[in-house]
Coordinates of C-alpha atoms and ligand atoms in Angstrom, one line a residue:
M528 CA -47.6 120.1 224.9
R529 CA -44.3 122.0 224.9
T530 CA -44.3 125.2 226.8
I531 CA -42.5 128.3 225.3
D532 CA -40.9 130.0 228.3
L533 CA -40.2 133.7 227.6
R534 CA -40.2 134.7 231.3
S535 CA -36.5 135.3 231.3
D536 CA -33.1 134.5 229.8
T537 CA -32.2 132.9 233.1
V538 CA -34.3 129.8 232.3
T539 CA -31.7 128.8 229.7
L540 CA -30.2 125.3 230.3
P541 CA -26.5 124.6 229.9
T542 CA -25.4 123.5 226.4
P543 CA -24.1 120.0 225.7
A544 CA -20.6 121.5 225.3
M545 CA -21.0 123.0 228.8
R546 CA -22.0 119.7 230.4
K547 CA -19.0 118.1 228.7
A548 CA -16.6 120.8 229.9
M549 CA -18.0 120.6 233.4
Y550 CA -17.5 116.8 233.4
E551 CA -14.0 117.1 232.2
A552 CA -12.9 120.2 234.2
E553 CA -9.5 120.1 235.9
L554 CA -10.1 121.1 239.5
G555 CA -8.4 122.3 242.6
D556 CA -9.1 124.4 245.8
D557 CA -10.0 127.8 244.6
V558 CA -9.7 129.4 248.0
Y559 CA -6.0 128.5 247.8
G560 CA -6.0 129.9 244.2
E561 CA -5.4 126.4 242.9
D562 CA -8.3 125.7 240.7
P563 CA -6.8 125.9 237.1
T564 CA -10.2 126.2 235.5
V565 CA -11.3 129.1 237.7
N566 CA -7.9 130.7 237.1
R567 CA -8.4 130.3 233.3
L568 CA -11.9 131.8 233.4
E569 CA -10.9 134.8 235.5
A570 CA -8.0 135.5 233.1
L571 CA -10.3 135.1 230.1
V572 CA -13.1 137.3 231.4
A573 CA -10.6 140.0 232.3
E574 CA -9.0 139.9 228.9
K575 CA -12.4 140.0 227.1
L576 CA -13.5 143.1 229.1
G577 CA -10.1 144.7 228.8
K578 CA -9.5 144.9 232.6
E579 CA -6.5 143.6 234.7
A580 CA -8.3 141.0 236.7
G581 CA -11.5 139.1 237.1
L582 CA -13.3 137.2 239.9
L583 CA -15.8 134.4 239.7
V584 CA -18.8 135.0 242.0
V585 CA -21.9 132.9 242.6
S586 CA -24.5 135.3 241.1
G587 CA -25.1 138.7 239.7
T588 CA -26.4 139.9 243.0
M589 CA -23.2 138.8 244.8
G590 CA -21.2 140.4 242.0
N591 CA -22.9 143.8 242.5
L592 CA -22.8 143.5 246.3
T593 CA -19.1 142.6 246.5
A594 CA -18.1 145.1 243.8
L595 CA -19.9 147.9 245.6
M596 CA -18.6 146.9 249.1
A597 CA -15.1 147.0 247.7
H598 CA -15.7 150.6 246.4
A599 CA -17.6 152.0 249.4
Q600 CA -17.3 151.8 253.2
R601 CA -20.1 151.8 255.8
G602 CA -21.8 155.2 255.7
D603 CA -20.7 156.0 252.2
E604 CA -23.3 156.7 249.4
V605 CA -23.8 155.1 246.0
I606 CA -25.7 156.9 243.3
M607 CA -27.9 154.8 240.9
G608 CA -31.1 155.0 238.8
H609 CA -34.4 154.5 240.5
L610 CA -35.0 151.5 238.2
A611 CA -31.6 149.9 238.8
H612 CA -31.7 146.1 239.4
T613 CA -29.4 146.7 242.4
Y614 CA -31.9 149.2 243.9
L615 CA -35.1 147.2 243.1
Y616 CA -34.2 143.5 243.1
E617 CA -31.2 142.7 245.3
A618 CA -32.9 142.7 248.7
G619 CA -31.1 145.9 249.7
G620 CA -27.9 143.9 250.2
I621 CA -25.5 146.8 249.9
S622 CA -27.4 148.5 252.8
V623 CA -28.0 145.4 254.8
L624 CA -24.5 144.0 254.6
G625 CA -22.3 146.9 253.4
G626 CA -23.9 149.7 255.4
V627 CA -23.9 151.7 252.2
H628 CA -26.6 154.3 251.6
V629 CA -28.3 154.5 248.2
R630 CA -29.2 157.8 246.5
T631 CA -31.4 157.4 243.5
V632 CA -31.7 159.6 240.5
P633 CA -34.4 159.1 237.8
N634 CA -33.7 156.6 235.1
L635 CA -34.6 157.9 231.7
P636 CA -36.7 155.6 229.5
N637 CA -33.6 154.8 227.5
G638 CA -31.9 153.4 230.6
M639 CA -29.5 156.3 231.1
L640 CA -29.1 158.7 233.9
N641 CA -29.1 162.4 233.1
P642 CA -25.5 163.6 233.9
A643 CA -26.9 166.8 235.4
D644 CA -29.0 164.8 237.8
V645 CA -25.9 162.8 238.8
E646 CA -24.0 166.0 239.4
L647 CA -26.8 167.3 241.7
A648 CA -26.8 164.1 243.6
V649 CA -23.1 164.2 244.5
R650 CA -22.8 165.4 248.1
D651 CA -20.6 168.2 249.4
P652 CA -17.9 166.3 251.2
N653 CA -17.4 169.1 253.7
N654 CA -20.9 169.2 254.9
I655 CA -21.3 167.1 258.1
H656 CA -24.9 166.4 257.3
F657 CA -24.1 164.3 254.3
P658 CA -22.8 160.8 253.7
H659 CA -19.8 160.7 251.3
S660 CA -20.6 160.0 247.7
R661 CA -18.3 157.2 246.4
V662 CA -19.7 155.4 243.4
V663 CA -22.1 155.9 240.5
C664 CA -23.8 152.8 239.0
L665 CA -24.9 152.3 235.5
E666 CA -26.7 149.3 234.1
N667 CA -26.2 148.0 230.5
T668 CA -28.3 146.6 229.0
H669 CA -31.0 148.1 231.3
N670 CA -33.3 145.3 232.5
R671 CA -36.2 147.3 233.9
C672 CA -36.0 149.8 230.9
G673 CA -36.7 146.9 228.5
G674 CA -33.2 145.8 227.7
A675 CA -32.2 149.3 226.7
V676 CA -28.7 149.6 225.3
L677 CA -26.3 152.3 226.5
S678 CA -23.6 153.4 224.0
P679 CA -20.0 154.1 225.3
A680 CA -20.6 157.7 224.3
Q681 CA -23.7 158.0 226.6
M682 CA -21.9 156.3 229.4
A683 CA -19.0 158.7 229.0
T684 CA -21.2 161.6 229.9
V685 CA -21.8 160.1 233.4
R686 CA -18.2 159.0 233.8
E687 CA -17.1 162.6 233.2
V688 CA -19.2 163.8 236.1
A689 CA -18.0 161.0 238.4
Q690 CA -14.4 161.6 237.6
R691 CA -14.6 165.3 238.2
H692 CA -15.9 164.5 241.7
G693 CA -13.5 161.6 242.4
L694 CA -16.2 159.0 242.3
M695 CA -15.8 155.4 240.9
V696 CA -18.2 154.1 238.2
H697 CA -19.6 150.6 238.5
L698 CA -21.5 148.9 235.7
D699 CA -24.1 146.3 236.4
G700 CA -23.4 144.6 233.1
A701 CA -25.5 141.5 233.7
R702 CA -26.1 141.6 230.0
I703 CA -23.1 143.5 228.8
F704 CA -22.6 141.1 225.9
N705 CA -26.1 141.7 224.7
A706 CA -25.2 145.4 224.7
A707 CA -22.0 144.8 222.8
V708 CA -23.7 142.6 220.2
A709 CA -26.5 145.1 219.7
L710 CA -24.0 147.9 219.2
G711 CA -21.7 145.8 217.0
I712 CA -18.7 146.6 219.2
D713 CA -16.4 144.8 221.6
A714 CA -17.5 144.5 225.2
S715 CA -14.2 146.0 226.2
E716 CA -15.3 149.3 224.6
I717 CA -18.2 149.4 227.1
A718 CA -16.1 148.3 230.0
A719 CA -13.5 151.1 229.2
Q720 CA -16.1 153.6 230.4
V721 CA -16.2 152.2 234.0
D722 CA -13.9 151.1 236.8
S723 CA -15.7 147.9 237.5
V724 CA -18.2 145.6 235.8
Q725 CA -20.4 142.8 237.0
L726 CA -21.5 140.4 234.3
C727 CA -23.7 137.3 234.3
F728 CA -22.8 133.9 232.7
S729 CA -26.2 132.5 233.6
K730 CA -28.5 134.7 231.5
G731 CA -28.4 134.8 227.7
L732 CA -25.0 133.1 227.8
S733 CA -26.8 130.0 229.2
A734 CA -24.3 128.8 231.8
P735 CA -26.0 127.2 234.8
V736 CA -24.3 129.3 237.6
G737 CA -22.1 132.3 238.0
S738 CA -21.1 135.9 237.3
A739 CA -17.8 137.7 237.3
V740 CA -16.5 141.0 238.6
V741 CA -13.7 142.7 236.6
G742 CA -11.5 145.7 237.4
S743 CA -7.9 146.6 238.3
A744 CA -5.8 143.9 240.0
D745 CA -5.8 145.8 243.4
Y746 CA -9.5 146.3 243.3
I747 CA -10.3 142.7 242.5
K748 CA -8.1 141.7 245.4
E749 CA -10.4 143.6 247.6
V750 CA -13.5 142.2 245.9
R751 CA -12.1 138.7 246.6
R752 CA -12.0 139.6 250.3
Q753 CA -15.5 140.9 250.2
R754 CA -16.6 137.7 248.5
K755 CA -15.1 135.8 251.4
I756 CA -17.0 138.0 253.9
V757 CA -20.4 137.1 252.2
G758 CA -19.5 133.4 252.1
G759 CA -18.9 133.2 248.4
A760 CA -15.4 131.8 248.3
M761 CA -15.9 128.3 246.7
R762 CA -13.6 125.3 246.6
Q763 CA -13.6 123.1 243.4
A764 CA -15.5 125.9 241.6
G765 CA -13.9 124.9 238.3
I766 CA -17.0 122.8 237.8
I767 CA -19.0 126.0 237.2
A768 CA -16.1 128.0 235.7
A769 CA -15.8 125.3 232.9
A770 CA -19.4 126.1 231.8
A771 CA -18.7 129.9 232.0
I772 CA -15.6 129.5 229.7
V773 CA -17.8 127.8 227.1
A774 CA -20.3 130.7 227.6
L775 CA -17.7 133.3 226.8
E776 CA -16.2 131.4 223.9
E777 CA -19.3 130.0 222.2
M778 CA -22.4 131.8 223.3
V779 CA -21.7 135.5 222.8
D780 CA -22.1 135.9 219.0
R781 CA -25.4 133.9 218.9
L782 CA -27.1 136.6 221.1
A783 CA -27.7 138.3 217.8
E784 CA -30.3 135.6 217.1
D785 CA -32.1 136.4 220.3
H786 CA -32.2 140.1 219.3
E787 CA -33.6 139.2 215.9
N788 CA -36.3 137.0 217.5
A789 CA -37.2 139.8 219.8
Q790 CA -37.7 142.1 216.8
V791 CA -40.0 139.5 215.1
L792 CA -41.9 139.0 218.3
A793 CA -42.3 142.7 218.9
Q794 CA -43.5 143.4 215.3
G795 CA -46.0 140.5 215.6
I796 CA -47.4 141.8 218.9
K797 CA -47.8 145.2 217.4
E798 CA -50.5 143.7 215.1
I799 CA -52.5 142.1 218.0
D800 CA -55.5 144.0 219.3
G801 CA -55.3 144.7 223.0
L802 CA -51.5 144.6 223.1
D803 CA -48.9 147.2 222.1
V804 CA -45.1 147.5 221.9
D805 CA -42.9 150.5 221.3
L806 CA -40.7 149.1 218.6
D807 CA -37.9 151.7 219.2
S808 CA -37.6 150.4 222.7
V809 CA -36.8 146.8 221.6
Q810 CA -33.0 146.9 221.4
S811 CA -31.8 143.6 222.7
D812 CA -33.5 140.4 224.0
I813 CA -36.2 142.0 226.2
I814 CA -39.6 143.1 225.0
M815 CA -41.9 145.2 227.2
I816 CA -45.5 144.7 226.2
T817 CA -48.3 147.1 227.1
L818 CA -51.8 145.7 227.8
T819 CA -54.1 148.2 226.1
A820 CA -57.3 146.1 226.4
S821 CA -59.4 147.2 229.3
D822 CA -61.8 145.0 231.4
V823 CA -59.2 142.3 231.8
E824 CA -56.9 141.5 234.7
I825 CA -53.3 141.1 233.6
T826 CA -52.8 138.2 236.0
D827 CA -55.8 136.4 234.3
L828 CA -54.1 136.8 231.0
V829 CA -50.8 135.5 232.3
K830 CA -52.7 132.3 233.4
A831 CA -54.6 132.1 230.0
F832 CA -51.3 132.3 228.0
R833 CA -49.8 129.7 230.3
A834 CA -52.8 127.3 229.7
E835 CA -52.1 127.6 226.0
G836 CA -48.4 126.9 226.4
L837 CA -46.8 130.3 226.7
M838 CA -45.1 131.6 229.8
I839 CA -44.5 135.4 230.1
N840 CA -44.7 137.5 233.3
N841 CA -46.4 140.8 234.0
I842 CA -44.2 143.4 235.7
D843 CA -47.1 145.6 236.8
A844 CA -50.9 146.0 236.2
S845 CA -50.4 146.9 232.5
H846 CA -47.1 145.6 231.3
F847 CA -45.7 142.2 230.4
R848 CA -42.0 141.3 229.9
A849 CA -40.9 138.7 227.3
V850 CA -37.3 137.6 226.9
T851 CA -35.9 135.7 224.0
H852 CA -33.0 133.3 224.6
Y853 CA -31.0 130.2 223.6
G854 CA -33.5 127.4 223.1
I855 CA -36.1 129.7 221.6
E856 CA -36.2 129.2 217.8
R857 CA -38.0 131.3 215.2
E858 CA -40.9 128.7 215.0
D859 CA -41.4 129.2 218.8
I860 CA -41.8 132.9 218.1
S861 CA -44.5 132.2 215.5
E862 CA -46.2 129.8 218.0
A863 CA -46.0 132.4 220.8
L864 CA -47.6 135.0 218.5
A865 CA -50.4 132.6 217.6
I866 CA -51.1 132.0 221.3
L867 CA -51.1 135.7 222.1
S868 CA -53.4 136.4 219.2
R869 CA -55.8 133.6 220.1
V870 CA -56.1 134.5 223.8
M871 CA -56.4 138.3 223.1
K872 CA -59.2 137.6 220.6
Q873 CA -61.2 136.0 223.3
V874 CA -60.9 139.0 225.6
A875 CA -60.4 142.1 223.4
Ligands
PLP1217 C1 -30.3 139.2 236.8 C2 -29.6 140.5 237.0 C3 -28.8 140.7 238.1 C4 -28.6 139.6 239.2 O1 -28.2 138.4 238.8 P1 -28.5 137.1 239.7 O2 -27.6 136.1 239.1 O3 -30.0 136.8 239.4 O4 -28.3 137.4 241.1 C5 -28.2 141.9 238.3 N1 -28.5 142.9 237.4 C6 -29.2 142.8 236.4 C7 -29.4 143.9 235.4 C8 -29.9 141.6 236.1 O5 -30.7 141.4 235.1

């Protein structure tokens, strides 16, 4: 029996074109700046995001870590949403390794931060009680807010506050291309609202490894040094850069299919007793599903779905998260709905 794995878009496997590009990649020592494939990727990602320079890093976590360590010194403060991936799921790295303090403001359900809340969180630089505010982080699409898409106009409202106080703006753009495809705009229009972006090649874009940080040339020089500090400078990294080039060139436009599949899945789930979805909240490849049936443990349901051939995770006691991605076809969505319906009939 084939398992339909909707736990995450990180489960995507490299495409045949990626494997071929990896096999054939021209290589060199990237710590000497001599890997032509890495150099090609870094120039390409910078161009696509409309920034001066780019840097290949091992993971999204390392991208956000090195990006923020390049913006903020030990004892400085970074402002982000209380549901930010960097706050919740990156092991506190910027505090552990960067000595950077985090100040959270509430994330709105649409993934945004209220600019007035950001304004209030900015510290008075003349008060000795306070750390110095340096950076504001946004996330687009917003993972924990169900793949919520932030428009450039929304992002501009936070950027305006940051600029007025001399703060940098960093974007956790792990899924920036999902946001761009959902909005029908170029990713550079999103990146134009911020000073730095971290983006993942290994999520919906299906590359096996890697993320990039983009920004100004001087800034990326500093991020490169931070990457060295955390042990992320790699040698013949063209092997992974080759797959990331294919990701950028061939895998962006097809994200629209994942978004369509997410809509079909959400609409189907809406019809199943015991489950509910807020259709307005489904904006990209992530679907948050509410368990409305009582008298059933969510973890037992996760096991029951899995026994029938469907993998989805619960994120708390009453919500599941499903993610569509490369490798999931429309018939898999139909099959997933059949499994959900069958299992829920037994319990609801
Ligand atoms: C996955 C993800 C990351 C981290 O990426 P890894 O490659 O798993 O370290 C950062 N931010 C967001 C929003 C993510 O979804």
